[in-house]
mmCIF file of C-alpha atoms in Angstrom:
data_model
loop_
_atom_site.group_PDB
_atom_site.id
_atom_site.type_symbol
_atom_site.label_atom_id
_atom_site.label_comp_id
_atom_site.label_asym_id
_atom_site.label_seq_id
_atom_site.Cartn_x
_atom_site.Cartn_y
_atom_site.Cartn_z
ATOM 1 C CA UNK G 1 64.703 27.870 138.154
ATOM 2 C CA UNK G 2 61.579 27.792 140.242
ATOM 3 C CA UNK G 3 58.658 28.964 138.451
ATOM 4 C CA UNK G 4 54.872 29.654 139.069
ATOM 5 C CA UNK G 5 52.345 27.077 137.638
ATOM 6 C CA UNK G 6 48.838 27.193 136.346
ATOM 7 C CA UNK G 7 46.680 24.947 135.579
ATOM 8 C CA UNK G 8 44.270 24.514 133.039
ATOM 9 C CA UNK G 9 45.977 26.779 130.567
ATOM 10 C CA UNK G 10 42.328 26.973 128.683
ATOM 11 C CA UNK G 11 38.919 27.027 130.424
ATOM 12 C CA UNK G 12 36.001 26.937 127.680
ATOM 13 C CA UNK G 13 32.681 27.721 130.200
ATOM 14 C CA UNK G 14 29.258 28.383 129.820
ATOM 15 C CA UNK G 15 27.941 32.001 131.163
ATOM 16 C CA UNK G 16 26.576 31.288 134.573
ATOM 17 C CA UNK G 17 28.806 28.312 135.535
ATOM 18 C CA UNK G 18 31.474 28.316 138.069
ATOM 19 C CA UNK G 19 35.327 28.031 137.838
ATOM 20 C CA UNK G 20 37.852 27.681 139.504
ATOM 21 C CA UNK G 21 41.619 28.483 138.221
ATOM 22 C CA UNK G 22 44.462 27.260 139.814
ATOM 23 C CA UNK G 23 48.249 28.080 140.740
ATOM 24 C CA UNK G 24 51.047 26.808 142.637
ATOM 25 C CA UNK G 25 53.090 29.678 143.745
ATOM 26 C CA UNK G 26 57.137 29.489 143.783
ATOM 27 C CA UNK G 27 57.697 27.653 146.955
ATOM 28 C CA UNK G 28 59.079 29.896 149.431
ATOM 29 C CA UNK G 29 57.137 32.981 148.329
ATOM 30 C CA UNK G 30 54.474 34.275 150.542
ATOM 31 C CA UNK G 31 52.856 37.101 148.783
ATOM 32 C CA UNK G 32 50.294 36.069 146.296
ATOM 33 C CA UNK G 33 47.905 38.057 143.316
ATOM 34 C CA UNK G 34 45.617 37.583 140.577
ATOM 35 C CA UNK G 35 45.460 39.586 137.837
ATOM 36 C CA UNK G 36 43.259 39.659 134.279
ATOM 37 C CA UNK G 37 43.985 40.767 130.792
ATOM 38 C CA UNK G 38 41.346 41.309 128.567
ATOM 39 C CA UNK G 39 42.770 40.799 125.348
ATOM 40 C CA UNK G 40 44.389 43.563 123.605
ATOM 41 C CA UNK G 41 43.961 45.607 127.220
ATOM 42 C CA UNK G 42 46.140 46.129 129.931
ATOM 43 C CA UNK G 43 46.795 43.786 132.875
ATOM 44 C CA UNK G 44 45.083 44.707 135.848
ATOM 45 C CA UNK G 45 45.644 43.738 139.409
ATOM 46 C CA UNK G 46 42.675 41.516 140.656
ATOM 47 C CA UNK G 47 43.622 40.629 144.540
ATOM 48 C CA UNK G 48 46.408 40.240 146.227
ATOM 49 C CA UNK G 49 46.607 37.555 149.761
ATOM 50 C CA UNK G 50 48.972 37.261 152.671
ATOM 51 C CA UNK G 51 48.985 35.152 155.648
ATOM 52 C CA UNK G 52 45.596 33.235 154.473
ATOM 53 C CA UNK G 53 43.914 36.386 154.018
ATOM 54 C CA UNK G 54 43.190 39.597 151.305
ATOM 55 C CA UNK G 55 45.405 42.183 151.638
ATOM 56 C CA UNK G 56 43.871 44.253 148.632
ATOM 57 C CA UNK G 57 41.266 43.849 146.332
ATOM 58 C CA UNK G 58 39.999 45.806 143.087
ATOM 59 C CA UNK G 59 36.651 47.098 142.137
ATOM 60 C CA UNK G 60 36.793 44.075 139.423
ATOM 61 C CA UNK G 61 37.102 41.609 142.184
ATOM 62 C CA UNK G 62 32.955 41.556 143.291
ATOM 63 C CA UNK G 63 30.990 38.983 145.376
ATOM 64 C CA UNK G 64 31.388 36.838 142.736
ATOM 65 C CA UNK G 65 35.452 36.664 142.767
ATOM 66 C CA UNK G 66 37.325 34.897 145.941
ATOM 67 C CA UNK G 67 40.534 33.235 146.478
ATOM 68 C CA UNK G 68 41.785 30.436 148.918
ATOM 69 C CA UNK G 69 44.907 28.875 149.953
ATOM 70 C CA UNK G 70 43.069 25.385 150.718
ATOM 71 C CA UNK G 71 46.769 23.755 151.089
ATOM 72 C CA UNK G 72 50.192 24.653 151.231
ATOM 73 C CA UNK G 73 50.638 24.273 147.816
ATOM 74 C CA UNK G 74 47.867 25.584 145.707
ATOM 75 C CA UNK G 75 46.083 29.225 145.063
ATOM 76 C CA UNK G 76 43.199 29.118 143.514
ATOM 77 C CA UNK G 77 40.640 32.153 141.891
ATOM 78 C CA UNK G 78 36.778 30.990 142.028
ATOM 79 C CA UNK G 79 34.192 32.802 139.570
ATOM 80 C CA UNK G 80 30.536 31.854 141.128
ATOM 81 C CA UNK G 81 28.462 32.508 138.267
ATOM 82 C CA UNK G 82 30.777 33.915 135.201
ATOM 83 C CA UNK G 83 29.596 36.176 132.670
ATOM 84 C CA UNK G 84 30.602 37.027 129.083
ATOM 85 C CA UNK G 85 33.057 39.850 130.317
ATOM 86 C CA UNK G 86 34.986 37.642 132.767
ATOM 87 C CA UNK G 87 36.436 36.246 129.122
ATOM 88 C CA UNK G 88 40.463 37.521 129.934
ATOM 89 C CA UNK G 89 44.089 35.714 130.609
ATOM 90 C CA UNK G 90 44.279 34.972 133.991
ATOM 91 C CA UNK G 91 47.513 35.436 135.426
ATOM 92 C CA UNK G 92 48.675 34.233 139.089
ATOM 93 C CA UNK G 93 51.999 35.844 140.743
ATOM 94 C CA UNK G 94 54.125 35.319 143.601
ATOM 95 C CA UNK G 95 56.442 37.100 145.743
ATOM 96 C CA UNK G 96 58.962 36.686 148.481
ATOM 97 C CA UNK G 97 57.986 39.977 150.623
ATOM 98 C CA UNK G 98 55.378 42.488 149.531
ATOM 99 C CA UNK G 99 56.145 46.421 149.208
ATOM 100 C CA UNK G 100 57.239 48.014 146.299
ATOM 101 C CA UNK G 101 60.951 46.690 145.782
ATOM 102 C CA UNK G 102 59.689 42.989 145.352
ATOM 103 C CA UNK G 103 59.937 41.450 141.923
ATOM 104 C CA UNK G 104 56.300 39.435 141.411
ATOM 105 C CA UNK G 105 57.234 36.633 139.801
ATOM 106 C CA UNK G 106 54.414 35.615 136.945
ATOM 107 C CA UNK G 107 52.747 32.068 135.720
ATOM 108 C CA UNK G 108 51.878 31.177 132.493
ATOM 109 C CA UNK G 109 48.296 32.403 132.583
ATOM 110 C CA UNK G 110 45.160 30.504 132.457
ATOM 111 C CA UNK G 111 42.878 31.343 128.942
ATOM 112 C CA UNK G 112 39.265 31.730 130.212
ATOM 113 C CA UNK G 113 36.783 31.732 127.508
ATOM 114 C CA UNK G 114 32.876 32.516 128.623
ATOM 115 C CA UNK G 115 30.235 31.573 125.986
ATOM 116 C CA UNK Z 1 45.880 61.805 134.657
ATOM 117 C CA UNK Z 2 45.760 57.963 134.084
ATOM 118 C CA UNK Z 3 47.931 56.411 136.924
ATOM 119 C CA UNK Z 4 50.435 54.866 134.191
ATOM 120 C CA UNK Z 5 50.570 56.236 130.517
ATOM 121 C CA UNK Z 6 52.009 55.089 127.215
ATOM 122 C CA UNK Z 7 52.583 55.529 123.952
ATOM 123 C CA UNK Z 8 51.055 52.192 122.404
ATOM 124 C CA UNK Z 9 52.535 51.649 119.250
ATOM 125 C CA UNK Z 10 53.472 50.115 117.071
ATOM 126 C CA UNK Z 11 57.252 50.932 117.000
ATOM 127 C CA UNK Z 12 58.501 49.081 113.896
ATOM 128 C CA UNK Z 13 62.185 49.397 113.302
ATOM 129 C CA UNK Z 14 64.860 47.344 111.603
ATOM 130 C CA UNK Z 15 66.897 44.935 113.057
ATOM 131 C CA UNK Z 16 70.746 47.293 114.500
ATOM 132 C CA UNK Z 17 67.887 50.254 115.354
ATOM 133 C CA UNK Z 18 67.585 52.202 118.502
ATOM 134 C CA UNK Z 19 64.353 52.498 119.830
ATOM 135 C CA UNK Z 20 62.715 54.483 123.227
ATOM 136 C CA UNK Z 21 59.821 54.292 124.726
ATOM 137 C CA UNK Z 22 58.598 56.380 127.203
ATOM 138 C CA UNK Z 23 55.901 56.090 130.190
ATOM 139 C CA UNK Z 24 54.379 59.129 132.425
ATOM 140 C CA UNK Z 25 53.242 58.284 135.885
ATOM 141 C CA UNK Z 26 51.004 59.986 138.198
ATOM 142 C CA UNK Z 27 52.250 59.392 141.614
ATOM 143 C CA UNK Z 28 54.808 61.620 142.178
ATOM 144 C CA UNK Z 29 55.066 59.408 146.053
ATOM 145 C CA UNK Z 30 55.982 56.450 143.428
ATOM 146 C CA UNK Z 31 60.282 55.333 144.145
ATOM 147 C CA UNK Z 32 60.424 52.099 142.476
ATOM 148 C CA UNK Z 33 59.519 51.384 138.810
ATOM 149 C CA UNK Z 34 59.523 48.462 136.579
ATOM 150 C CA UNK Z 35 59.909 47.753 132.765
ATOM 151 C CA UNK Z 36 58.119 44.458 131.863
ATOM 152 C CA UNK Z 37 58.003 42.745 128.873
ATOM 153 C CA UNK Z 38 55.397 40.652 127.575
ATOM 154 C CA UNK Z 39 55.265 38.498 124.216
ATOM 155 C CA UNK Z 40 52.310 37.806 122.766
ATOM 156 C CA UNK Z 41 49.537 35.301 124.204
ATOM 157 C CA UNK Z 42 52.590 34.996 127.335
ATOM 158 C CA UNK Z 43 52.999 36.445 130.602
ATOM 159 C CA UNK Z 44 54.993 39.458 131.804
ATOM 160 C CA UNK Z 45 58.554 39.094 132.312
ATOM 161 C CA UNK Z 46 60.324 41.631 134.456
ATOM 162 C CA UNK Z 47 62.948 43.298 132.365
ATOM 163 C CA UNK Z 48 64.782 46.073 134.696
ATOM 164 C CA UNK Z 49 63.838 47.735 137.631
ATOM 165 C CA UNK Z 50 64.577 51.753 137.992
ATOM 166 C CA UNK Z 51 65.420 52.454 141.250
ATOM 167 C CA UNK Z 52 67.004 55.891 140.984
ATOM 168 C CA UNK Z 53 67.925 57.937 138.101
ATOM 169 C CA UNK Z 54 68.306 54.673 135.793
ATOM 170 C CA UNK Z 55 69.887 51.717 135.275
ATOM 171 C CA UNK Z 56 71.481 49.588 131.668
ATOM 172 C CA UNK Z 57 71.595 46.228 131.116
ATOM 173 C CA UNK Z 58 73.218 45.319 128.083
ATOM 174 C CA UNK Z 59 71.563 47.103 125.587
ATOM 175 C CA UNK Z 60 68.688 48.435 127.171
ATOM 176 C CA UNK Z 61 68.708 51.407 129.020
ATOM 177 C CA UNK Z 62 65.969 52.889 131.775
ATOM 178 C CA UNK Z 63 66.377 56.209 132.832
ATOM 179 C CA UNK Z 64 64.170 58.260 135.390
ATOM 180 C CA UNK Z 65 62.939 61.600 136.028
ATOM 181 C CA UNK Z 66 61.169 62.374 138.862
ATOM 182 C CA UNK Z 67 61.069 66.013 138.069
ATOM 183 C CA UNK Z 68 58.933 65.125 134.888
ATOM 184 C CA UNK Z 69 57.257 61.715 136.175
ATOM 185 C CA UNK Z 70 58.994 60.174 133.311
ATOM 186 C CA UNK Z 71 60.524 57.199 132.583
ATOM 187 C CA UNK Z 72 62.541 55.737 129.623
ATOM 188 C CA UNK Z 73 63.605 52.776 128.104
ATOM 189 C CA UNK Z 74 66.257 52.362 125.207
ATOM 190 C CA UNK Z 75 66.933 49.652 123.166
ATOM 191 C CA UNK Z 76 70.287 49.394 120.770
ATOM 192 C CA UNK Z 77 71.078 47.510 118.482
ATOM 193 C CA UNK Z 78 67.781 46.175 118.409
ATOM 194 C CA UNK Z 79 67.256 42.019 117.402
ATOM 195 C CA UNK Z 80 64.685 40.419 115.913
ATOM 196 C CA UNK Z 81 63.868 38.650 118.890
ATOM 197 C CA UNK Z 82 63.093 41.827 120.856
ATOM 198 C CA UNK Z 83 59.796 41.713 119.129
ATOM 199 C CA UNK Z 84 57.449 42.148 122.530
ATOM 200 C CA UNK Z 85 55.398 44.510 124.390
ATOM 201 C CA UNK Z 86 57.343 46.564 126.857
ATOM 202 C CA UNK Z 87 55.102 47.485 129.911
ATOM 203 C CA UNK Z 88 55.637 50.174 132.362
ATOM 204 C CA UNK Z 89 54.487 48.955 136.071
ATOM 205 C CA UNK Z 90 54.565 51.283 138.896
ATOM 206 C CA UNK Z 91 54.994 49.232 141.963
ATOM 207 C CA UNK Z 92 53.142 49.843 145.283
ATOM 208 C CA UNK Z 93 51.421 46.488 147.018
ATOM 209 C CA UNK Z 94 50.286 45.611 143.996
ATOM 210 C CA UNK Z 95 51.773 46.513 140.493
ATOM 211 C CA UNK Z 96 50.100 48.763 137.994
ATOM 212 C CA UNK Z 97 50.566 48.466 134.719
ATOM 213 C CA UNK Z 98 50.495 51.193 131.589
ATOM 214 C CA UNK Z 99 48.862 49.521 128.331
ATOM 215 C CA UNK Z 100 52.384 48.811 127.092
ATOM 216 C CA UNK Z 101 53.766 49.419 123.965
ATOM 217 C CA UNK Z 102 54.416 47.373 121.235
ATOM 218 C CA UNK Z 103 57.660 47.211 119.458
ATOM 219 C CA UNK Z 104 57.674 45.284 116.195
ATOM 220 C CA UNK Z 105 61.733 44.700 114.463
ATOM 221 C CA UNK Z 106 61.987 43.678 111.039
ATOM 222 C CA UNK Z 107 64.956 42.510 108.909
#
């Protein structure tokens, strides 16, 4: 069964350095998000991309967020300068169609950790 | 009103128990709603979708009322292995998520 992959699955950083978290989307699926969990809170939607471009984004998702589709593989979620907060489970997701009937289909999650 | 409310738990029941959990919603626009569950450290997995009044699956059960903004979900004949989080998502271009509740089944 096709499934969404993310890579690293634990990112130990310093505050103020930059990241980047990765995911390879199901391969047919064009509708892509990020979302964070803060542990022992609720998952909450980060951004969500279509066609090479932001459809949505959150108040969470600041300067210091973005997102690129540099191939036609890969997703990827840059923090610029990370602070203690951004500490959460990073989640990537993929879908076939957007709207509101579409299952998003989930990765694994990447661990961020900001020291 | 928070867009997506639940009751967060603990539920802790023994193993052959039925169990419901319930979730309030905000947008009364909303047609489409989603039970997710999510074990610990792991990502969400979808678990049903409610499209109208409800829908079962086996042993679980979602049932909605739009009236009330309300939605269910029942579990018989509950296993160990059920041990999770069950989140409520409302979909719209993105998915929103209640806090989830956590449901804890002992032998």
């Amino acid at each position: 069964e096709p499934e969404v992959t993310q890579t690293p699955s634990h990112q130990v950083t310093q505050m103020g350095q930059e990241v980047i978290l990765r995911c390879v989307p199901i391969s047919n699926h064009l509708y892509f998000y990020w979302y964070r969990q803060i542990l022992g809170q609720k998952v909450e939607f980060l951004v969500s991309f279509y066609n090479n471009e932001i459809s949505e984004k959150s108040e969470i998702f600041d300067d210091q967020f973005s997102v690129e589709r540099p191939d036609g593989s890969n997703f990827t979620l840059k923090i610029r300068s990370t602070k203690l907060e951004d500490s959460a489970m990073y989640f990537c997701a993929s879908s076939e169609a957007g709207g509101r009937g579409y299952e998003q289909y989930f990765g694994p999650g990447t661990r961020l950790t900001v020291t | 009103r928070k867009e997506v409310e639940q009751d967060p738990g603990p539920f802790n029941v023994p193993e052959g128990a039925t169990v419901a959990f319930n979730c309030t919603y905000s947008n009364s626009a909303s047609q489409s709603f989603f039970w997710y569950r999510q074990d610990c450290r792991k990502e969400p997995k979808l678990l049903m979708s409610v499209y109208s009044s409800g829908n079962e699956d086996g042993r679980f059960t979602a049932q909605l009322n739009r009236a009330s903004q309300y939605i269910s979900l029942l579990i018989r004949d509950s296993k160990l292995s059920d041990s999770a989080t069950y989140l409520c998502v409302v979909p719209t271009d993105k998915l929103i998520f209640g806090t989830g509740t956590r449901l804890q089944v002992f032998p």
